Amino acid sequence: MKNHLLNIFVFLALFCIKANHCSVISKVTDAQMKKLGWTKYNLEDLNFCINKFEIDKTKERFLSFISLLSYDSDLGKFCGEFVDSVCSKYEGRTDLGNTQPGDGCKFKPTGYMLISGRNNYQNFANFIGDEKVMEGFSYVNSKYPFSTSGYYWKINHLNSLVDKNPSPQRMCTIFISHGLDCTSKMKKYYDKAKEIF
């Protein structure tokens, strides 16, 4: 009986190590983000985000999240939609809750994963417990660039997706669909992040 329990323990320990289920990311540092290539980012929000949305529970979740954001934002260079001409695309979009004049600009795409619209901003404000989110784009984009992405990650069940089948290629296929360019760049970011974190 003792040997049987020992064998089970050894099996679980090896499985845990191989699957990266034991590895957690407790806190990201400035040095790690700079080593990855990011130069502009809100570190406080990143650490809040990975904890709040349980992205820090396994190394695979974090690697998938940070490599996806690295790809999508070109290492943090692009966060939110700063071009005001995009406002007209969102003005009057009742499917996004943009029912008042000016909502198109006020609630234009924000964060690294670009949530948009009055309804999505309000849902995020409710979830995060900060009504100042409804001040709109400028506040949210500077205060919650990672957390809006974490919120999008959560409501689309991306933690469970990564837990079942983690790979940069799968993230590209399911989430971004930008073909070979996405896969090669995501793999580059993923491999580099794996060395750092």
mmCIF file of C-alpha atoms in Angstrom:
data_model
loop_
_atom_site.group_PDB
_atom_site.id
_atom_site.type_symbol
_atom_site.label_atom_id
_atom_site.label_comp_id
_atom_site.label_asym_id
_atom_site.label_seq_id
_atom_site.Cartn_x
_atom_site.Cartn_y
_atom_site.Cartn_z
ATOM 1 C CA MET A 1 0.000 0.000 0.000
ATOM 2 C CA LYS A 2 2.837 2.374 0.901
ATOM 3 C CA ASN A 3 4.593 1.703 -2.445
ATOM 4 C CA HIS A 4 1.320 2.212 -4.317
ATOM 5 C CA LEU A 5 0.812 5.662 -2.743
ATOM 6 C CA LEU A 6 4.432 6.563 -3.424
ATOM 7 C CA ASN A 7 4.024 5.578 -7.100
ATOM 8 C CA ILE A 8 0.893 7.738 -7.385
ATOM 9 C CA PHE A 9 2.696 10.682 -5.789
ATOM 10 C CA VAL A 10 5.692 10.325 -8.152
ATOM 11 C CA PHE A 11 3.377 10.042 -11.180
ATOM 12 C CA LEU A 12 1.431 13.176 -10.190
ATOM 13 C CA ALA A 13 4.630 15.113 -9.508
ATOM 14 C CA LEU A 14 6.070 14.172 -12.926
ATOM 15 C CA PHE A 15 2.782 14.976 -14.677
ATOM 16 C CA CYS A 16 2.601 18.300 -12.882
ATOM 17 C CA ILE A 17 6.141 19.269 -13.920
ATOM 18 C CA LYS A 18 5.715 18.100 -17.518
ATOM 19 C CA ALA A 19 2.394 19.874 -17.990
ATOM 20 C CA ASN A 20 3.568 23.062 -16.262
ATOM 21 C CA HIS A 21 0.583 22.791 -13.923
ATOM 22 C CA CYS A 22 2.792 23.301 -10.854
ATOM 23 C CA SER A 23 4.550 26.334 -12.240
ATOM 24 C CA VAL A 24 2.874 29.568 -11.323
ATOM 25 C CA ILE A 25 3.818 33.136 -12.079
ATOM 26 C CA SER A 26 3.597 34.998 -8.789
ATOM 27 C CA LYS A 27 4.678 38.449 -9.934
ATOM 28 C CA VAL A 28 6.074 39.912 -13.131
ATOM 29 C CA THR A 29 8.996 42.336 -12.800
ATOM 30 C CA ASP A 30 10.178 45.309 -14.861
ATOM 31 C CA ALA A 31 13.366 43.418 -15.696
ATOM 32 C CA GLN A 32 11.374 40.495 -17.133
ATOM 33 C CA MET A 33 9.158 42.726 -19.278
ATOM 34 C CA LYS A 34 12.165 44.659 -20.589
ATOM 35 C CA LYS A 35 13.979 41.421 -21.364
ATOM 36 C CA LEU A 36 10.930 40.312 -23.353
ATOM 37 C CA GLY A 37 11.159 43.577 -25.303
ATOM 38 C CA TRP A 38 8.361 45.687 -23.827
ATOM 39 C CA THR A 39 9.266 49.332 -23.215
ATOM 40 C CA LYS A 40 5.906 50.889 -22.321
ATOM 41 C CA TYR A 41 3.456 49.080 -20.028
ATOM 42 C CA ASN A 42 1.513 49.340 -16.779
ATOM 43 C CA LEU A 43 3.228 46.752 -14.560
ATOM 44 C CA GLU A 44 0.833 47.258 -11.655
ATOM 45 C CA ASP A 45 -2.128 46.497 -13.916
ATOM 46 C CA LEU A 46 -0.376 43.461 -15.435
ATOM 47 C CA ASN A 47 0.226 41.895 -12.013
ATOM 48 C CA PHE A 48 -3.316 42.739 -10.900
ATOM 49 C CA CYS A 49 -4.692 41.267 -14.128
ATOM 50 C CA ILE A 50 -2.891 37.926 -14.067
ATOM 51 C CA ASN A 51 -4.013 37.374 -10.484
ATOM 52 C CA LYS A 52 -7.612 38.597 -10.915
ATOM 53 C CA PHE A 53 -8.223 36.472 -13.999
ATOM 54 C CA GLU A 54 -6.255 33.424 -12.742
ATOM 55 C CA ILE A 55 -3.774 33.665 -15.595
ATOM 56 C CA ASP A 56 -1.004 33.246 -13.012
ATOM 57 C CA LYS A 57 -2.201 29.781 -11.949
ATOM 58 C CA THR A 58 -0.103 27.931 -14.540
ATOM 59 C CA LYS A 59 2.936 28.877 -16.545
ATOM 60 C CA GLU A 60 1.184 27.857 -19.780
ATOM 61 C CA ARG A 61 -1.667 30.290 -19.177
ATOM 62 C CA PHE A 62 0.734 33.151 -18.591
ATOM 63 C CA LEU A 63 3.002 32.273 -21.529
ATOM 64 C CA SER A 64 0.004 32.090 -23.865
ATOM 65 C CA PHE A 65 -1.420 35.374 -22.546
ATOM 66 C CA ILE A 66 1.799 37.402 -22.670
ATOM 67 C CA SER A 67 2.907 36.024 -26.055
ATOM 68 C CA LEU A 68 -0.529 36.781 -27.539
ATOM 69 C CA LEU A 69 -0.439 40.344 -26.209
ATOM 70 C CA SER A 70 3.171 40.726 -27.351
ATOM 71 C CA TYR A 71 2.138 39.723 -30.850
ATOM 72 C CA ASP A 72 -1.108 41.687 -30.990
ATOM 73 C CA SER A 73 0.383 44.921 -29.601
ATOM 74 C CA ASP A 74 3.897 44.661 -31.081
ATOM 75 C CA LEU A 75 5.371 44.410 -27.571
ATOM 76 C CA GLY A 76 3.083 47.069 -26.121
ATOM 77 C CA LYS A 77 3.560 49.678 -28.848
ATOM 78 C CA PHE A 78 -0.129 49.550 -29.785
ATOM 79 C CA CYS A 79 -2.721 49.704 -27.042
ATOM 80 C CA GLY A 80 -6.231 50.781 -27.841
ATOM 81 C CA GLU A 81 -7.450 52.590 -30.922
ATOM 82 C CA PHE A 82 -6.027 56.115 -30.926
ATOM 83 C CA VAL A 83 -7.204 57.062 -34.421
ATOM 84 C CA ASP A 84 -10.361 59.146 -34.052
ATOM 85 C CA SER A 85 -11.549 58.279 -37.563
ATOM 86 C CA VAL A 86 -12.474 54.860 -36.172
ATOM 87 C CA CYS A 87 -15.154 56.513 -34.014
ATOM 88 C CA SER A 88 -17.629 56.631 -36.883
ATOM 89 C CA LYS A 89 -17.428 52.827 -37.178
ATOM 90 C CA TYR A 90 -18.704 52.525 -33.601
ATOM 91 C CA GLU A 91 -21.119 55.462 -33.456
ATOM 92 C CA GLY A 92 -24.748 54.282 -33.191
ATOM 93 C CA ARG A 93 -23.780 50.603 -32.832
ATOM 94 C CA THR A 94 -26.709 49.509 -30.685
ATOM 95 C CA ASP A 95 -25.322 45.955 -30.601
ATOM 96 C CA LEU A 96 -22.478 47.437 -28.502
ATOM 97 C CA GLY A 97 -24.830 49.641 -26.477
ATOM 98 C CA ASN A 98 -23.658 52.821 -28.208
ATOM 99 C CA THR A 99 -27.002 54.616 -28.028
ATOM 100 C CA GLN A 100 -25.914 58.152 -27.121
ATOM 101 C CA PRO A 101 -24.175 60.695 -29.385
ATOM 102 C CA GLY A 102 -20.406 60.462 -28.928
ATOM 103 C CA ASP A 103 -20.410 56.861 -27.669
ATOM 104 C CA GLY A 104 -18.399 55.762 -30.711
ATOM 105 C CA CYS A 105 -15.354 57.755 -29.555
ATOM 106 C CA LYS A 106 -15.951 57.566 -25.834
ATOM 107 C CA PHE A 107 -16.128 53.769 -25.859
ATOM 108 C CA LYS A 108 -13.831 53.012 -28.774
ATOM 109 C CA PRO A 109 -11.577 49.891 -28.657
ATOM 110 C CA THR A 110 -9.357 49.888 -25.580
ATOM 111 C CA GLY A 111 -6.597 47.731 -24.105
ATOM 112 C CA TYR A 112 -4.462 45.188 -25.886
ATOM 113 C CA MET A 113 -7.422 42.982 -26.829
ATOM 114 C CA LEU A 114 -9.586 45.942 -27.800
ATOM 115 C CA ILE A 115 -12.906 45.709 -25.964
ATOM 116 C CA SER A 116 -15.322 48.330 -27.288
ATOM 117 C CA GLY A 117 -18.786 49.763 -26.788
ATOM 118 C CA ARG A 118 -20.804 51.141 -23.884
ATOM 119 C CA ASN A 119 -22.104 47.669 -22.915
ATOM 120 C CA ASN A 120 -18.650 46.093 -22.753
ATOM 121 C CA TYR A 121 -17.210 49.041 -20.823
ATOM 122 C CA GLN A 122 -20.136 48.831 -18.357
ATOM 123 C CA ASN A 123 -19.731 45.065 -17.942
ATOM 124 C CA PHE A 124 -16.033 45.550 -17.305
ATOM 125 C CA ALA A 125 -16.749 48.402 -14.832
ATOM 126 C CA ASN A 126 -19.189 46.158 -12.945
ATOM 127 C CA PHE A 127 -16.743 43.266 -12.868
ATOM 128 C CA ILE A 128 -13.741 45.313 -11.789
ATOM 129 C CA GLY A 129 -15.758 47.513 -9.396
ATOM 130 C CA ASP A 130 -14.684 50.862 -10.837
ATOM 131 C CA GLU A 131 -17.407 53.151 -12.189
ATOM 132 C CA LYS A 132 -14.741 55.577 -13.454
ATOM 133 C CA VAL A 133 -14.403 53.118 -16.349
ATOM 134 C CA MET A 134 -17.516 54.812 -17.758
ATOM 135 C CA GLU A 135 -15.466 58.007 -18.211
ATOM 136 C CA GLY A 136 -14.346 56.200 -21.356
ATOM 137 C CA PHE A 137 -11.354 55.366 -23.450
ATOM 138 C CA SER A 138 -8.594 57.583 -22.012
ATOM 139 C CA TYR A 139 -9.120 56.459 -18.421
ATOM 140 C CA VAL A 140 -9.496 52.769 -19.247
ATOM 141 C CA ASN A 141 -6.646 52.597 -21.742
ATOM 142 C CA SER A 142 -4.149 54.099 -19.296
ATOM 143 C CA LYS A 143 -5.387 52.379 -16.100
ATOM 144 C CA TYR A 144 -6.497 48.926 -17.336
ATOM 145 C CA PRO A 145 -4.750 47.962 -20.598
ATOM 146 C CA PHE A 146 -3.973 44.470 -19.285
ATOM 147 C CA SER A 147 -7.109 44.039 -17.179
ATOM 148 C CA THR A 148 -9.440 44.729 -20.113
ATOM 149 C CA SER A 149 -7.480 42.029 -21.943
ATOM 150 C CA GLY A 150 -7.759 39.708 -18.940
ATOM 151 C CA TYR A 151 -11.493 40.359 -18.824
ATOM 152 C CA TYR A 152 -11.808 39.478 -22.522
ATOM 153 C CA TRP A 153 -9.651 36.391 -21.820
ATOM 154 C CA LYS A 154 -11.993 35.343 -18.994
ATOM 155 C CA ILE A 155 -15.343 35.839 -20.737
ATOM 156 C CA ASN A 156 -14.062 33.866 -23.728
ATOM 157 C CA HIS A 157 -12.856 31.014 -21.464
ATOM 158 C CA LEU A 158 -9.294 31.179 -22.743
ATOM 159 C CA ASN A 159 -7.814 29.741 -19.529
ATOM 160 C CA SER A 160 -9.638 26.463 -20.125
ATOM 161 C CA LEU A 161 -8.673 26.547 -23.800
ATOM 162 C CA VAL A 162 -4.986 26.880 -22.867
ATOM 163 C CA ASP A 163 -5.329 24.224 -20.142
ATOM 164 C CA LYS A 164 -6.645 21.714 -22.677
ATOM 165 C CA ASN A 165 -4.290 22.365 -25.571
ATOM 166 C CA PRO A 166 -1.633 25.055 -25.162
ATOM 167 C CA SER A 167 0.260 26.173 -28.247
ATOM 168 C CA PRO A 168 0.992 29.439 -30.046
ATOM 169 C CA GLN A 169 -0.351 27.910 -33.268
ATOM 170 C CA ARG A 170 -3.700 27.089 -31.679
ATOM 171 C CA MET A 171 -3.996 30.575 -30.203
ATOM 172 C CA CYS A 172 -3.443 32.050 -33.681
ATOM 173 C CA THR A 173 -5.956 29.740 -35.302
ATOM 174 C CA ILE A 174 -8.700 30.245 -32.757
ATOM 175 C CA PHE A 175 -8.136 33.767 -31.547
ATOM 176 C CA ILE A 176 -6.431 35.843 -34.214
ATOM 177 C CA SER A 177 -6.520 33.894 -37.471
ATOM 178 C CA HIS A 178 -3.631 35.774 -39.096
ATOM 179 C CA GLY A 179 -2.059 32.679 -40.662
ATOM 180 C CA LEU A 180 1.639 31.808 -40.848
ATOM 181 C CA ASP A 181 2.892 35.242 -39.861
ATOM 182 C CA CYS A 182 0.989 34.985 -36.591
ATOM 183 C CA THR A 183 2.200 31.468 -35.872
ATOM 184 C CA SER A 184 5.890 32.225 -36.436
ATOM 185 C CA LYS A 185 5.836 35.495 -34.468
ATOM 186 C CA MET A 186 3.724 34.072 -31.641
ATOM 187 C CA LYS A 187 6.107 31.118 -31.361
ATOM 188 C CA LYS A 188 9.043 33.522 -31.187
ATOM 189 C CA TYR A 189 7.402 35.514 -28.363
ATOM 190 C CA TYR A 190 6.274 32.335 -26.613
ATOM 191 C CA ASP A 191 9.742 30.751 -26.721
ATOM 192 C CA LYS A 192 11.391 33.938 -25.479
ATOM 193 C CA ALA A 193 8.837 34.296 -22.657
ATOM 194 C CA LYS A 194 9.423 30.664 -21.711
ATOM 195 C CA GLU A 195 13.130 31.420 -21.198
ATOM 196 C CA ILE A 196 12.395 34.535 -19.116
ATOM 197 C CA PHE A 197 9.528 33.501 -16.888
#
